[in-house]
PDB file of C-alpha atoms in Angstrom:
ATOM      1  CA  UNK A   1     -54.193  12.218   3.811  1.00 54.00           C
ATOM      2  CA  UNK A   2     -53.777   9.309   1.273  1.00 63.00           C
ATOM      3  CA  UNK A   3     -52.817  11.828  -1.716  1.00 62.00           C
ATOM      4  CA  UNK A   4     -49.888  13.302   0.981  1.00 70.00           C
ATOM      5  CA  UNK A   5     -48.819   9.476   1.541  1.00 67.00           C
ATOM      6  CA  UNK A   6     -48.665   8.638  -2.499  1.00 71.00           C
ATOM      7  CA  UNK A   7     -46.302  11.978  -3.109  1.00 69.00           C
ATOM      8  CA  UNK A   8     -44.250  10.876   0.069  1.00 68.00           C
ATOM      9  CA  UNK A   9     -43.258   7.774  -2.131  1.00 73.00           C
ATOM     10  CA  UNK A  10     -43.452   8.564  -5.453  1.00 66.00           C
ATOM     11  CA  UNK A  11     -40.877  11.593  -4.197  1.00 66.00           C
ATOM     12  CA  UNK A  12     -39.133   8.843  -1.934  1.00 64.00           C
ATOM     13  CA  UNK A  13     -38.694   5.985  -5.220  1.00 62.00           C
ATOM     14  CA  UNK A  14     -37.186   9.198  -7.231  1.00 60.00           C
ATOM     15  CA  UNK A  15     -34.846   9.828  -5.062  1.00 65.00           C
ATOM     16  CA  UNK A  16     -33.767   5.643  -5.363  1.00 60.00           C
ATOM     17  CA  UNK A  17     -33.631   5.590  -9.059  1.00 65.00           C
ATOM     18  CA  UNK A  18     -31.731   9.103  -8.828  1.00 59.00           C
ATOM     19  CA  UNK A  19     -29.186   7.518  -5.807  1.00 56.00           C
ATOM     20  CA  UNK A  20     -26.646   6.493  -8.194  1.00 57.00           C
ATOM     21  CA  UNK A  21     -26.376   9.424 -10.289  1.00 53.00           C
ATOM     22  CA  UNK A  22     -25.111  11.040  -7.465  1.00 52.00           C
ATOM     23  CA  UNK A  23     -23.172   8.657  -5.825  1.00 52.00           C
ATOM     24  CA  UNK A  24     -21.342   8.450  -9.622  1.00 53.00           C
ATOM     25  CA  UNK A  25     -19.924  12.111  -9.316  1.00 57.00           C
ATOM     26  CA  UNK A  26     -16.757  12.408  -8.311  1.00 58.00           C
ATOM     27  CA  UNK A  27     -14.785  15.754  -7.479  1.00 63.00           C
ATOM     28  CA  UNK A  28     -12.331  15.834 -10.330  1.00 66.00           C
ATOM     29  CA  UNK A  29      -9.452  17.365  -8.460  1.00 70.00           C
ATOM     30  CA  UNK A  30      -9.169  14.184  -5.995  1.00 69.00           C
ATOM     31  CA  UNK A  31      -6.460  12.720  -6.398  1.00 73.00           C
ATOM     32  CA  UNK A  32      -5.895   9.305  -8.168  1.00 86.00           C
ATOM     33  CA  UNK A  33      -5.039   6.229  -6.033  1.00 93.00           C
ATOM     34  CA  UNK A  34      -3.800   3.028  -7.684  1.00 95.00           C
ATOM     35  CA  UNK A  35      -2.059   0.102  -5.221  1.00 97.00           C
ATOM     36  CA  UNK A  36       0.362  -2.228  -6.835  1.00 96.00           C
ATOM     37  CA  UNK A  37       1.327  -5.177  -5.333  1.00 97.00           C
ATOM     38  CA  UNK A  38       5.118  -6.117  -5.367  1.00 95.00           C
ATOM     39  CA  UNK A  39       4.635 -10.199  -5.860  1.00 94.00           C
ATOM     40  CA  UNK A  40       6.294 -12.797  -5.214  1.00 95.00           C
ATOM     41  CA  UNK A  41       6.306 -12.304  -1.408  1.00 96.00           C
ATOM     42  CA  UNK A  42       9.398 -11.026  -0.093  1.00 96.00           C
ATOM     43  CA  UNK A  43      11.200 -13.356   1.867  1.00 95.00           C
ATOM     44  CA  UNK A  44      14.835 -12.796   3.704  1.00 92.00           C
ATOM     45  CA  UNK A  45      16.629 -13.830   6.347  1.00 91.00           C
ATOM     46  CA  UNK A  46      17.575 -11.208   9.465  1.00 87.00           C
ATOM     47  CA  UNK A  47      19.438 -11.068  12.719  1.00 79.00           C
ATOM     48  CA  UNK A  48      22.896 -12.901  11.567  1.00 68.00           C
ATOM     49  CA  UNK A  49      24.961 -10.649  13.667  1.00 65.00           C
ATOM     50  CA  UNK A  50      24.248 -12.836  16.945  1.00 61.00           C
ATOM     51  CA  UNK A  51      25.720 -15.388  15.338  1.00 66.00           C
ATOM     52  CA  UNK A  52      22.896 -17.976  16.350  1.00 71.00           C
ATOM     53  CA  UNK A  53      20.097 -19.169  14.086  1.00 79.00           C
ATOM     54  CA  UNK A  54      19.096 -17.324  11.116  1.00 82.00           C
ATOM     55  CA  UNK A  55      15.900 -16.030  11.383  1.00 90.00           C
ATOM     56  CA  UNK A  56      13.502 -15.533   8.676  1.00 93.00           C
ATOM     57  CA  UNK A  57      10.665 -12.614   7.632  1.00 94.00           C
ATOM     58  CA  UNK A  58       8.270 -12.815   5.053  1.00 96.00           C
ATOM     59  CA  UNK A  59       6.365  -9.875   3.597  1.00 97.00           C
ATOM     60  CA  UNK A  60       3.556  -8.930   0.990  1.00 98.00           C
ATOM     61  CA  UNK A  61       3.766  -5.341   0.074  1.00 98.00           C
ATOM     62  CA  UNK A  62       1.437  -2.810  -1.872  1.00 98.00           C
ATOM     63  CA  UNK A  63       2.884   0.441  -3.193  1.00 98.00           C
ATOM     64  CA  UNK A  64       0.231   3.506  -3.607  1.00 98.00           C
ATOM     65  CA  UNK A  65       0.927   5.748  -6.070  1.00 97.00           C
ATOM     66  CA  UNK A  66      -1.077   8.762  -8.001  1.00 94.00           C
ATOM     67  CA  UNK A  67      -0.765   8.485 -11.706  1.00 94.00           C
ATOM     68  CA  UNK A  68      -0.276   5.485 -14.539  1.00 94.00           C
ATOM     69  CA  UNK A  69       3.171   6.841 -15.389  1.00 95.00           C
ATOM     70  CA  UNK A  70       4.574   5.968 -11.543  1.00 95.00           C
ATOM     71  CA  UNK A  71       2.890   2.671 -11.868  1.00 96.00           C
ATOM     72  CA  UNK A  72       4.981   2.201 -15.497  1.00 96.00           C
ATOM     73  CA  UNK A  73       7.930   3.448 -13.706  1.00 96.00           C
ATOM     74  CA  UNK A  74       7.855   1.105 -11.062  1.00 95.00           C
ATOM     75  CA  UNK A  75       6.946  -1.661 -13.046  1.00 95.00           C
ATOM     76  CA  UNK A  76      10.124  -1.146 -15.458  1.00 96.00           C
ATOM     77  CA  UNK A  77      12.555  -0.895 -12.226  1.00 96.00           C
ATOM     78  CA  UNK A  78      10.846  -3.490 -10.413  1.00 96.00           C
ATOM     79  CA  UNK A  79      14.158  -5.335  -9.773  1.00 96.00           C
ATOM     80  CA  UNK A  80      15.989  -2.269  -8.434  1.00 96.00           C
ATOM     81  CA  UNK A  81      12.617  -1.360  -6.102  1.00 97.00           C
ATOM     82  CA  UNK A  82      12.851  -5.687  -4.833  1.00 97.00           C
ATOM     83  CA  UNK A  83      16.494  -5.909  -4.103  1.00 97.00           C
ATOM     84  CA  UNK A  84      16.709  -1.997  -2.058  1.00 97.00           C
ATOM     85  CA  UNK A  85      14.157  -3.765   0.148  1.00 97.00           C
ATOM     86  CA  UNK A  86      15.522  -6.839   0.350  1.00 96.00           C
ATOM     87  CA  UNK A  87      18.791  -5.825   1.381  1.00 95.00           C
ATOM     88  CA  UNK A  88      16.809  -3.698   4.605  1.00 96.00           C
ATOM     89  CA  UNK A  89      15.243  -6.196   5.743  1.00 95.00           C
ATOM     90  CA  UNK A  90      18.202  -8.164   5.568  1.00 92.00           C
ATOM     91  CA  UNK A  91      20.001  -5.711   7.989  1.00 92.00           C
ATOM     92  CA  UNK A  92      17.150  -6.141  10.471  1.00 92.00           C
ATOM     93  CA  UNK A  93      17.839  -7.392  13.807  1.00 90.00           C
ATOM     94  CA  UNK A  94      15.277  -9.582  16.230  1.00 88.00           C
ATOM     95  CA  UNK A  95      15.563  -6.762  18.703  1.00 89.00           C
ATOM     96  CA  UNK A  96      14.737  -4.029  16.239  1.00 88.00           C
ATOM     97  CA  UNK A  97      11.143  -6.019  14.907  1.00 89.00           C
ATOM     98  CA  UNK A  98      10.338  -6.790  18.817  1.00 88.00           C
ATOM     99  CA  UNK A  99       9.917  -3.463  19.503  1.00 90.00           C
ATOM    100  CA  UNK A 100       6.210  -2.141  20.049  1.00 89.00           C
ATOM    101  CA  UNK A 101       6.962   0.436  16.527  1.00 94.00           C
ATOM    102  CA  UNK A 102       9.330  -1.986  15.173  1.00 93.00           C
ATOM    103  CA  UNK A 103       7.207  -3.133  12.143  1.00 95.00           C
ATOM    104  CA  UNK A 104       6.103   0.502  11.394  1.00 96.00           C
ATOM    105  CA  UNK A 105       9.496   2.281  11.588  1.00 97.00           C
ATOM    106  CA  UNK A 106      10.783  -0.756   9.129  1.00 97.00           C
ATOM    107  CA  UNK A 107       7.504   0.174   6.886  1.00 97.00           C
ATOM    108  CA  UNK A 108       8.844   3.755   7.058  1.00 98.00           C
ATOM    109  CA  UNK A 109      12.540   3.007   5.890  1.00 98.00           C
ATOM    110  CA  UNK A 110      10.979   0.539   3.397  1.00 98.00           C
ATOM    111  CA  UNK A 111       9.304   3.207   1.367  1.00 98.00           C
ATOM    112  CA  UNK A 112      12.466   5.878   1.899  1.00 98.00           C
ATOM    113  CA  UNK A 113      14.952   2.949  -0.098  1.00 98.00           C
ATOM    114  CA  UNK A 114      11.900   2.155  -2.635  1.00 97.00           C
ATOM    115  CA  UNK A 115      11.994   5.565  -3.299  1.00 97.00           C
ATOM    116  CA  UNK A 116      15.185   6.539  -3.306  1.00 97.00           C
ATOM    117  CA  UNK A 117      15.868   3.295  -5.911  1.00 96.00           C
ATOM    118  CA  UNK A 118      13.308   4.829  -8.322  1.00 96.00           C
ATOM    119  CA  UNK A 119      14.190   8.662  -8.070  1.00 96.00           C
ATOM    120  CA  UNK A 120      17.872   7.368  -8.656  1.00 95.00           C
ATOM    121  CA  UNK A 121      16.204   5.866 -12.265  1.00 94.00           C
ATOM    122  CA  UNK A 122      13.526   8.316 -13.053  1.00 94.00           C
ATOM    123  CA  UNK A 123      14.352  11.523 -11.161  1.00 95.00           C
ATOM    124  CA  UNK A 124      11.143  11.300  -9.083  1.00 94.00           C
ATOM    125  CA  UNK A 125      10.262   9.325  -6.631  1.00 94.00           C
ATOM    126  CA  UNK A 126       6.927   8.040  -8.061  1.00 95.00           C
ATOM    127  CA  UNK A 127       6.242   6.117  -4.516  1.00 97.00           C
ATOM    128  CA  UNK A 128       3.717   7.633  -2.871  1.00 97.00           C
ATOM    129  CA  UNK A 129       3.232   4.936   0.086  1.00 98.00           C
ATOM    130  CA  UNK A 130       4.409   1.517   0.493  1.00 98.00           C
ATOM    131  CA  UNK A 131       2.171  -0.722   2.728  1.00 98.00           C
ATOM    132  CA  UNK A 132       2.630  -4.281   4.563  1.00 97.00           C
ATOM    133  CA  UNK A 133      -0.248  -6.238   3.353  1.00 97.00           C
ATOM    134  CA  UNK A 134       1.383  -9.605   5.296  1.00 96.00           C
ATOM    135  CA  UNK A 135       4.170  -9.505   7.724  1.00 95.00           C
ATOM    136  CA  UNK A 136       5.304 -12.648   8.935  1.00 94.00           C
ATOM    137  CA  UNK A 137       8.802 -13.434  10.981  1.00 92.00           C
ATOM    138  CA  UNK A 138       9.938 -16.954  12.239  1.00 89.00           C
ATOM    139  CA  UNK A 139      12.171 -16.547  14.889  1.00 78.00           C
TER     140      UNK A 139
END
């Protein structure tokens, strides 16, 4: 009974020190994931066409893409990317952010203008996903 014990750990401390071996191998066909972070925050004004107070938004964003080159890409047209998103949410209206999907369906039209600003430069779109990090709206 006590040699069965001493295999049951010596086999359970080589599994330990062999733990991060595995853990270490990664399927090679996975896709790569790099986030970039747009800074400074975005910040813009919204919902001028009541004619009342100006109302203000501002918003972190992290773009995913898949490879170093859309990363360079980005990084070289960074202006272009900032003010195609800038002028959205500068066409945004109170009602349109109140909504229950309002924040998402702005996310979605966010990353449609980033990537139409970058395909229009480097004939890709390079943007895989663009994500709201911090959303923030003073109304």
């Amino acid at each position: 009974m006590g040699l069965d014990l001493f295999m049951l750990r010596v086999a359970f401390l080589l599994m330990l020190i062999a733990w991060p071996v595995w853990a270490e191998k990664s399927d090679p066909k996975a896709p790569k994931v790099i986030y970039w972070e747009l800074k400074p925050s975005f910040v813009a004004n919204f919902g001028s066409e009541t004619g009342g107070k100006l109302k203000y938004m501002k918003v972190d964003i992290s773009l995913r893409m898949s490879n170093d080159q859309a990363v360079a890409a980005v990084e070289a047209n960074q202006a272009l990317v900032r003010h195609a998103i800038v002028m959205l949410f500068s066409r945004q209206t109170a009602e349109d952010l109140a909504r229950p999907d309002g924040q998402e369906l702005l996310r979605q039209e966010a990353l449609k203008v980033a990537q139409q600003a970058i395909e229009k430069e480097t004939g890709a779109p390079q943007i895989d996903d663009l994500l709201f990090t911090n959303f923030i709206t003073q109304r």
